Short mmCIF file of C-alpha atoms and ligand atoms in Angstrom, two decimals:
data_model
loop_
_atom_site.label_atom_id
_atom_site.label_comp_id
_atom_site.label_asym_id
_atom_site.label_seq_id
_atom_site.Cartn_x
_atom_site.Cartn_y
_atom_site.Cartn_z
CA UNK Z 1 62.02 121.41 97.77
CA UNK Z 2 62.18 118.41 99.79
CA UNK Z 3 64.65 116.31 98.14
CA UNK Z 4 64.42 112.55 97.84
CA UNK Z 5 68.29 111.43 98.38
CA UNK Z 6 68.92 107.80 97.56
CA UNK Z 7 69.29 105.34 99.84
CA UNK Z 8 73.16 105.46 99.22
CA UNK Z 9 73.38 108.77 100.78
CA UNK Z 10 74.05 108.34 104.29
CA UNK Z 11 71.29 108.85 106.98
CA UNK Z 12 71.55 112.13 108.82
CA UNK Z 13 74.33 113.09 106.37
CA UNK Z 14 76.19 115.09 108.47
CA UNK Z 15 80.05 114.95 108.45
CA UNK Z 16 80.87 114.27 112.09
CA UNK Z 17 84.61 113.75 111.10
CA UNK Z 18 84.77 117.20 109.00
CA UNK Z 19 83.03 118.85 111.77
CA UNK Z 20 85.71 117.14 114.19
CA UNK Z 21 88.74 118.47 111.44
CA UNK Z 22 87.03 121.94 111.29
CA UNK Z 23 87.14 122.43 115.31
CA UNK Z 24 90.81 120.96 114.84
CA UNK Z 25 91.57 123.75 112.14
CA UNK Z 26 91.52 126.92 114.56
CA UNK Z 27 94.86 128.15 114.70
CA UNK Z 28 95.28 128.08 118.31
CA UNK Z 29 94.83 124.67 118.53
CA UNK Z 30 97.47 122.04 118.06
CA UNK Z 31 95.94 119.26 115.86
CA UNK Z 32 96.85 116.05 115.35
CA UNK Z 33 93.69 115.03 114.19
CA UNK Z 34 94.35 115.31 110.21
CA UNK Z 35 95.84 112.52 108.23
CA UNK Z 36 98.48 114.97 106.44
CA UNK Z 37 101.75 113.94 105.34
CA UNK Z 38 104.30 116.89 105.91
CA UNK Z 39 103.98 119.92 103.28
CA UNK Z 40 107.82 120.48 104.00
CA UNK Z 41 108.65 117.37 102.30
CA UNK Z 42 107.00 117.83 99.36
CA UNK Z 43 109.71 117.68 96.43
CA UNK Z 44 108.30 121.27 94.97
CA UNK Z 45 111.01 122.20 92.52
CA UNK Z 46 111.53 118.64 91.27
CA UNK Z 47 108.11 118.55 90.45
CA UNK Z 48 107.90 121.91 89.08
CA UNK Z 49 110.66 120.72 86.80
CA UNK Z 50 109.11 117.01 85.52
CA UNK Z 51 105.78 119.04 85.23
CA UNK Z 52 107.55 121.78 82.64
CA UNK Z 53 109.29 118.58 80.78
CA UNK Z 54 105.58 116.99 80.78
CA UNK Z 55 104.59 119.81 78.91
CA UNK Z 56 107.44 120.27 76.66
CA UNK Z 57 107.22 116.66 75.59
CA UNK Z 58 103.50 115.81 75.40
CA UNK Z 59 101.67 119.16 76.14
CA UNK Z 60 98.86 118.39 73.74
CA UNK Z 61 98.36 114.77 75.01
CA UNK Z 62 98.50 116.04 78.38
CA UNK Z 63 95.72 118.56 77.54
CA UNK Z 64 93.63 115.81 75.72
CA UNK Z 65 91.42 112.83 76.68
CA UNK Z 66 92.95 109.65 77.60
CA UNK Z 67 92.85 105.91 78.22
CA UNK Z 68 90.86 104.76 81.55
CA UNK Z 69 93.21 102.25 82.08
CA UNK Z 70 96.18 105.05 83.01
CA UNK Z 71 99.16 105.80 80.96
CA UNK Z 72 101.24 102.62 79.81
CA UNK Z 73 104.65 104.30 80.66
CA UNK Z 74 103.46 104.87 83.99
CA UNK Z 75 101.73 101.88 84.75
CA UNK Z 76 105.13 100.24 83.54
CA UNK Z 77 106.97 102.22 86.52
CA UNK Z 78 104.51 101.14 88.94
CA UNK Z 79 104.77 97.61 88.26
CA UNK Z 80 108.42 98.44 88.56
CA UNK Z 81 108.63 99.55 91.78
CA UNK Z 82 105.99 97.41 93.33
CA UNK Z 83 108.07 94.38 92.20
CA UNK Z 84 110.86 95.92 93.73
CA UNK Z 85 109.63 96.99 96.91
CA UNK Z 86 106.57 94.98 97.59
CA UNK Z 87 107.50 91.42 95.89
CA UNK Z 88 104.08 92.04 93.75
CA UNK Z 89 104.75 90.55 90.00
CA UNK Z 90 102.49 91.69 87.91
CA UNK Z 91 101.92 92.67 83.85
CA UNK Z 92 100.46 95.87 82.26
CA UNK Z 93 97.05 94.37 82.20
CA UNK Z 94 96.97 93.62 85.94
CA UNK Z 95 97.22 97.50 86.53
CA UNK Z 96 94.90 100.09 86.58
CA UNK Z 97 95.30 104.07 87.59
CA UNK Z 98 92.73 105.17 89.72
CA UNK Z 99 92.46 109.00 91.28
CA UNK Z 100 93.78 108.26 94.25
CA UNK Z 101 93.91 104.87 95.85
CA UNK Z 102 90.68 106.16 97.36
CA UNK Z 103 88.88 105.45 93.68
CA UNK Z 104 89.97 101.99 93.87
CA UNK Z 105 88.37 101.46 97.39
CA UNK Z 106 84.91 102.74 95.05
CA UNK Z 107 85.76 101.02 92.20
CA UNK Z 108 86.08 97.39 94.37
CA UNK Z 109 82.77 98.54 96.40
CA UNK Z 110 80.94 98.99 92.98
CA UNK Z 111 82.37 95.69 91.38
CA UNK Z 112 81.90 93.39 94.23
CA UNK Z 113 79.42 94.69 97.26
CA UNK Z 114 75.69 94.38 96.47
CA UNK Z 115 73.47 95.91 98.96
CA UNK Z 116 72.88 93.13 102.05
CA UNK Z 117 76.51 91.08 101.31
CA UNK Z 118 78.82 91.09 103.86
CA UNK Z 119 82.60 92.69 103.98
CA UNK Z 120 84.64 92.06 106.36
CA UNK Z 121 86.82 94.69 107.62
CA UNK Z 122 89.80 95.36 110.68
CA UNK Z 123 88.13 96.47 113.86
CA UNK Z 124 89.00 99.66 114.07
CA UNK Z 125 89.57 100.38 110.27
CA UNK Z 126 90.45 103.31 107.62
CA UNK Z 127 86.79 105.45 108.33
CA UNK Z 128 86.87 106.25 104.52
CA UNK Z 129 86.77 102.65 103.39
CA UNK Z 130 83.64 102.41 105.77
CA UNK Z 131 81.88 105.22 103.87
CA UNK Z 132 82.49 103.46 100.69
CA UNK Z 133 81.33 100.60 101.82
CA UNK Z 134 78.35 101.95 103.43
CA UNK Z 135 77.37 103.57 100.19
CA UNK Z 136 76.89 99.95 98.84
CA UNK Z 137 74.88 98.95 101.25
CA UNK Z 138 77.31 96.45 102.92
CA UNK Z 139 76.57 94.71 105.95
CA UNK Z 140 80.02 95.92 107.40
CA UNK Z 141 81.32 93.50 110.35
CA UNK Z 142 84.69 93.96 112.06
CA UNK Z 143 87.08 91.67 112.73
CA UNK Z 144 89.11 91.38 115.81
CA UNK Z 145 92.69 92.76 115.91
CA UNK Z 146 95.51 92.45 117.97
CA UNK Z 147 98.54 93.77 118.14
CA UNK Z 148 99.92 92.28 115.16
CA UNK Z 149 96.90 93.33 112.72
CA UNK Z 150 93.49 91.10 111.76
CA UNK Z 151 93.44 87.74 114.07
CA UNK Z 152 92.77 84.92 111.22
CA UNK Z 153 90.91 82.95 113.82
CA UNK Z 154 88.60 85.28 114.01
CA UNK Z 155 88.57 86.00 110.39
CA UNK Z 156 87.87 82.66 109.75
CA UNK Z 157 85.02 82.37 112.43
CA UNK Z 158 83.84 85.59 110.52
CA UNK Z 159 84.07 83.35 107.19
CA UNK Z 160 82.02 80.74 108.66
CA UNK Z 161 79.69 82.72 110.25
CA UNK Z 162 78.94 85.35 107.16
CA UNK Z 163 78.67 82.57 103.77
CA UNK Z 164 77.38 85.98 101.76
CA UNK Z 165 80.91 87.49 102.22
CA UNK Z 166 81.92 89.30 99.40
CA UNK Z 167 84.64 91.10 100.24
CA UNK Z 168 87.57 91.43 102.76
CA UNK Z 169 89.10 94.83 103.32
CA UNK Z 170 92.80 94.96 104.96
CA UNK Z 171 95.30 97.53 105.46
CA UNK Z 172 98.09 95.17 106.42
CA UNK Z 173 101.07 97.93 107.15
CA UNK Z 174 101.09 100.44 109.62
CA UNK Z 175 97.08 100.58 109.70
CA UNK Z 176 94.89 103.84 109.88
CA UNK Z 177 93.97 104.29 112.72
CA UNK Z 178 96.24 101.59 114.72
CA UNK Z 179 99.75 101.85 112.95
CA UNK Z 180 99.28 97.83 113.55
CA UNK Z 181 101.53 95.56 110.98
CA UNK Z 182 100.71 92.00 110.21
CA UNK Z 183 103.47 89.89 109.97
CA UNK Z 184 104.63 87.78 107.03
CA UNK Z 185 103.26 83.78 108.51
CA UNK Z 186 99.70 85.97 109.14
CA UNK Z 187 99.95 87.30 105.49
CA UNK Z 188 100.75 83.85 104.20
CA UNK Z 189 97.49 82.39 106.11
CA UNK Z 190 95.33 85.47 105.24
CA UNK Z 191 96.11 84.99 101.51
CA UNK Z 192 95.39 81.35 102.13
CA UNK Z 193 92.13 82.03 103.89
CA UNK Z 194 90.92 84.26 100.91
CA UNK Z 195 91.51 81.66 98.58
CA UNK Z 196 90.03 78.72 100.51
CA UNK Z 197 86.91 80.95 101.01
CA UNK Z 198 86.97 82.16 97.73
CA UNK Z 199 86.31 85.64 99.01
CA UNK Z 200 88.14 88.65 96.87
CA UNK Z 201 90.95 90.37 99.87
CA UNK Z 202 91.67 94.00 99.12
CA UNK Z 203 94.92 94.74 100.37
CA UNK Z 204 95.23 98.70 100.63
CA UNK Z 205 98.94 99.73 101.28
CA UNK Z 206 99.52 103.28 101.12
CA UNK Z 207 101.73 103.44 103.97
CA UNK Z 208 104.33 100.29 103.14
CA UNK Z 209 107.28 102.29 101.88
CA UNK Z 210 106.80 104.68 104.61
CA UNK Z 211 109.15 102.50 107.11
CA UNK Z 212 111.46 104.43 109.37
CA UNK Z 213 112.16 101.10 111.77
CA UNK Z 214 112.29 97.61 111.84
CA UNK Z 215 112.25 95.06 108.83
CA UNK Z 216 110.35 95.06 105.70
CA UNK Z 217 107.51 92.84 105.81
CA UNK Z 218 106.37 91.09 102.45
CA UNK Z 219 102.77 92.24 100.74
CA UNK Z 220 99.74 89.78 101.66
CA UNK Z 221 99.40 89.81 97.46
CA UNK Z 222 103.23 88.04 97.23
CA UNK Z 223 101.53 85.20 99.01
CA UNK Z 224 98.78 85.03 96.66
CA UNK Z 225 98.03 81.56 95.02
CA UNK Z 226 95.45 82.37 92.83
CA UNK Z 227 94.36 86.00 92.17
CA UNK Z 228 92.22 86.10 95.09
CA UNK Z 229 94.57 89.23 96.35
CA UNK Z 230 93.67 92.70 94.97
CA UNK Z 231 96.59 95.34 95.91
CA UNK Z 232 96.27 98.89 96.13
CA UNK Z 233 98.42 101.35 96.37
CA UNK Z 234 99.04 105.11 96.25
CA UNK Z 235 101.56 108.31 95.29
CA UNK Z 236 99.95 110.31 98.33
CA UNK Z 237 102.13 109.74 100.90
CA UNK Z 238 105.62 109.02 99.21
CA UNK Z 239 104.54 112.43 96.66
CA UNK Z 240 101.98 114.23 97.42
CA UNK Z 241 98.20 113.65 97.95
CA UNK Z 242 96.91 116.61 96.16
CA UNK Z 243 97.84 115.03 92.26
CA UNK Z 244 95.48 111.98 93.40
CA UNK Z 245 97.26 109.46 91.83
CA UNK Z 246 97.02 105.82 93.26
CA UNK Z 247 96.76 102.40 91.38
CA UNK Z 248 95.21 98.69 91.61
CA UNK Z 249 96.47 95.44 90.43
CA UNK Z 250 94.32 92.49 89.85
CA UNK Z 251 94.02 89.79 87.56
CA UNK Z 252 92.81 91.08 83.73
CA UNK Z 253 89.25 90.11 84.15
CA UNK Z 254 89.01 92.13 87.28
CA UNK Z 255 90.95 95.33 85.89
CA UNK Z 256 88.50 95.30 82.96
CA UNK Z 257 85.80 95.58 84.89
CA UNK Z 258 87.42 98.30 87.13
CA UNK Z 259 88.09 100.06 84.11
CA UNK Z 260 84.79 99.90 82.69
CA UNK Z 261 83.25 101.17 86.03
CA UNK Z 262 85.89 104.17 86.16
CA UNK Z 263 84.82 105.29 82.86
CA UNK Z 264 81.75 106.30 84.59
CA UNK Z 265 83.20 107.66 87.38
CA UNK Z 266 85.55 109.77 85.84
CA UNK Z 267 86.50 108.85 82.07
CA UNK Z 268 90.15 109.01 83.03
CA UNK Z 269 92.49 110.19 85.63
CA UNK Z 270 94.18 113.66 84.96
CA UNK Z 271 96.43 113.21 82.37
CA UNK Z 272 98.65 116.38 83.15
CA UNK Z 273 99.55 114.65 86.34
CA UNK Z 274 100.47 111.00 85.30
CA UNK Z 275 102.90 112.41 82.59
CA UNK Z 276 104.31 114.72 85.13
CA UNK Z 277 105.13 112.07 87.74
CA UNK Z 278 106.11 109.58 85.09
CA UNK Z 279 108.78 112.18 84.50
CA UNK Z 280 109.33 112.76 87.99
CA UNK Z 281 109.75 109.00 88.92
CA UNK Z 282 112.73 108.95 85.56
CA UNK Z 283 114.81 112.02 86.76
CA UNK Z 284 114.95 111.55 90.89
CA UNK Z 285 115.96 109.30 93.37
CA UNK Z 286 112.95 108.41 94.63
CA UNK Z 287 114.29 105.77 97.27
CA UNK Z 288 116.16 108.89 98.63
CA UNK Z 289 113.10 110.99 98.49
CA UNK Z 290 111.28 108.44 100.71
CA UNK Z 291 113.99 108.15 103.30
CA UNK Z 292 114.11 111.84 104.07
CA UNK Z 293 110.39 111.33 104.70
CA UNK Z 294 110.84 108.13 106.81
CA UNK Z 295 113.50 109.82 108.94
CA UNK Z 296 111.45 112.79 109.67
CA UNK Z 297 108.32 110.81 110.37
CA UNK Z 298 110.23 108.28 112.41
CA UNK Z 299 111.69 111.43 114.48
CA UNK Z 300 108.39 112.90 114.90
CA UNK Z 301 106.77 109.46 116.17
CA UNK Z 302 109.52 109.37 119.06
CA UNK Z 303 108.92 112.63 119.85
CA UNK Z 304 105.37 112.08 120.29
CA UNK Z 305 105.73 108.33 122.09
CA UNK Z 306 108.81 110.48 124.52
CA UNK Z 307 105.97 113.14 124.97
CA UNK Z 308 103.24 110.43 126.04
CA UNK Z 309 105.52 108.78 128.48
CA UNK Z 310 106.43 111.97 130.43
CA UNK Z 311 102.63 113.50 129.94
CA UNK Z 312 99.85 111.42 129.85
CA UNK Z 313 98.47 109.22 133.20
CA UNK Z 314 100.22 105.71 133.21
CA UNK Z 315 97.05 103.97 132.59
CA UNK Z 316 96.83 105.02 128.93
CA UNK Z 317 97.97 102.33 126.18
CA UNK Z 318 99.30 103.42 122.89
CA UNK Z 319 100.76 101.35 119.82
CA UNK Z 320 104.49 102.07 118.70
CA UNK Z 321 104.53 101.91 115.04
CA UNK Z 322 107.32 101.20 113.13
CA UNK Z 323 105.97 103.24 110.08
CA UNK Z 324 103.27 105.09 108.86
CA UNK Z 325 102.13 108.25 109.81
CA UNK Z 326 99.35 107.08 113.24
CA UNK Z 327 99.10 106.07 116.76
CA UNK Z 328 96.50 104.96 118.45
CA UNK Z 329 95.55 105.63 121.91
CA UNK Z 330 92.93 103.70 124.58
CA UNK Z 331 92.42 105.55 127.78
CA UNK Z 332 91.04 103.20 130.40
CA UNK Z 333 88.39 104.79 132.11
CA UNK Z 334 87.12 107.23 129.50
CA UNK Z 335 83.86 105.77 128.10
CA UNK Z 336 82.74 108.97 125.77
CA UNK Z 337 85.70 109.98 123.52
CA UNK Z 338 83.80 112.74 121.75
CA UNK Z 339 82.97 114.41 125.21
CA UNK Z 340 86.82 113.77 126.00
CA UNK Z 341 87.71 115.45 121.93
CA UNK Z 342 85.60 118.66 123.51
CA UNK Z 343 87.58 118.90 126.55
CA UNK Z 344 91.15 118.46 124.91
CA UNK Z 345 89.99 121.37 122.26
CA UNK Z 346 89.43 123.89 125.43
CA UNK Z 347 93.11 122.54 126.31
CA UNK Z 348 94.11 123.63 122.58
CA UNK Z 349 94.83 120.31 121.52
CA UNK Z 350 93.15 117.91 118.82
CA UNK Z 351 92.79 114.31 117.67
CA UNK Z 352 90.14 112.28 116.10
CA UNK Z 353 88.06 109.87 118.49
CA UNK Z 354 87.68 106.39 117.77
CA UNK Z 355 84.20 106.32 117.25
CA UNK Z 356 83.73 106.83 113.04
CA UNK Z 357 86.79 104.17 112.60
CA UNK Z 358 84.58 101.09 113.80
CA UNK Z 359 81.95 99.44 111.76
CA UNK Z 360 79.84 98.62 115.31
CA UNK Z 361 80.39 99.59 118.45
CA UNK Z 362 83.67 101.32 119.29
CA UNK Z 363 86.23 100.45 121.96
CA UNK Z 364 85.93 102.95 124.54
CA UNK Z 365 88.32 105.65 125.45
CA UNK Z 366 89.96 105.12 122.11
CA UNK Z 367 91.12 107.98 119.80
CA UNK Z 368 94.14 108.41 116.71
CA UNK Z 369 97.35 110.70 116.84
CA UNK Z 370 98.67 111.68 113.71
CA UNK Z 371 102.44 112.34 114.11
CA UNK Z 372 103.35 113.25 110.25
CA UNK Z 373 102.19 116.44 109.91
CA UNK Z 374 103.00 118.76 113.33
CA UNK Z 375 106.43 120.22 113.40
CA UNK Z 376 108.67 118.85 115.83
CA UNK Z 377 108.09 122.15 118.12
CA UNK Z 378 104.74 121.99 118.57
CA UNK Z 379 104.28 117.94 119.14
CA UNK Z 380 105.98 118.25 122.74
CA UNK Z 381 103.98 121.33 123.65
CA UNK Z 382 100.53 119.39 122.26
CA UNK Z 383 101.34 116.27 124.19
CA UNK Z 384 101.73 118.46 127.28
CA UNK Z 385 98.45 120.02 126.89
CA UNK Z 386 96.60 116.60 125.87
CA UNK Z 387 97.90 115.04 129.11
CA UNK Z 388 96.73 117.98 131.38
CA UNK Z 389 93.53 116.90 129.60
CA UNK Z 390 93.82 113.42 130.08
CA UNK Z 391 94.23 113.89 133.87
CA UNK Z 392 91.54 116.31 133.91
CA UNK Z 393 88.63 114.14 132.32
CA UNK Z 394 90.13 110.94 134.59
CA UNK Z 395 89.84 112.95 137.84
CA UNK Z 396 86.32 113.48 136.72
N1 PMP R 1 93.65 104.15 102.24
C1 PMP R 1 94.38 104.11 103.35
C2 PMP R 1 94.27 103.49 104.76
C3 PMP R 1 93.99 105.69 103.94
O1 PMP R 1 94.71 106.23 104.81
C4 PMP R 1 94.06 106.42 102.73
C5 PMP R 1 94.10 108.25 103.07
N2 PMP R 1 94.09 108.62 104.11
C6 PMP R 1 93.63 106.00 101.40
C7 PMP R 1 93.34 105.05 101.23
C8 PMP R 1 93.34 107.21 100.45
O2 PMP R 1 94.56 107.72 100.16
P1 PMP R 1 94.45 108.51 98.59
O3 PMP R 1 93.01 107.90 97.99
O4 PMP R 1 95.27 109.71 98.92
O5 PMP R 1 95.50 107.69 97.58
#
């Protein structure tokens, strides 16, 4: 049969990034490609205890259909945590539990983006957000960044040039893919611009708690004068991505619409996971656990930048993040990063080429390196192999 897929299905439909990750999964290859947390940090024992407790206390509710908004007790714990950690002060009617924070991006896209609307994003940005926005027919426009994240002069120019902008999407902390963080002053301006041009701003903050150096910066939402900023985050990086548990905070009117759309998507997020994570949050020192994660990632990031300094050609530029899981490399003189990826695979080392992170034309010679997942002993070896591949590419 010739299948007539809807216009929402990407043309070509082949999963370029999936193919990269598959190639990188070869056991011979040291991979800095995936975006995976360190599995040795998953609190398996404590989570098993929390799950047992959830079954004992709420077995039947956990196995029954539940509310689309999410478990009240979990939403209360989320609200307490984001008030303390991110200066986001909200009430129960402002928060929706989502199936991973990825679902929050999808629901916001569905709720706010009509085909042809402009959506402004950082250039480059999180590639799965680009995929969501493409599904809704967005005209995605990349706003240039500097070392401090999205440039506010460029954002204002883009807002003027695209009066049909229906959404701004941003990752202000330890951005995926660049690792860059926006300073407080700029965040204030960011929230003001969203308000001035009356455009919702989706602040995606999966990495905010994963800070291993420097000082905490308040969320963009904390500067929000009038409800234009929607704040979203996840348990994926502080607990475990496999649970698929995230949340979004916005005005009650927005949350109501997103809740209706969530009903169509999956009725509600997994009840057992919600009960178990609620018990985990009550019984464990989550701050101490997050600190252990930060210490490990800080150590791994330093090994990676030490390796870059030691083995990479001197012309190579790289970001030096204070948190999160990624750094961003630019190799002047390399145009085809996909060809570079193939060369690196021959040297048994992998990254994600920059191209899929760009809404438009990619900056040449860019790629993303993940430092959270590879063990310490592999990082230096991998950097040496990568350095050799880069030397070879630049010689040609
Ligand atoms: N936003 C960003 C910027 C991410 O990097 C990720 C995970 N890679 C997500 C959202 C989605 O995370 P999850 O669905 O696991 O909460």
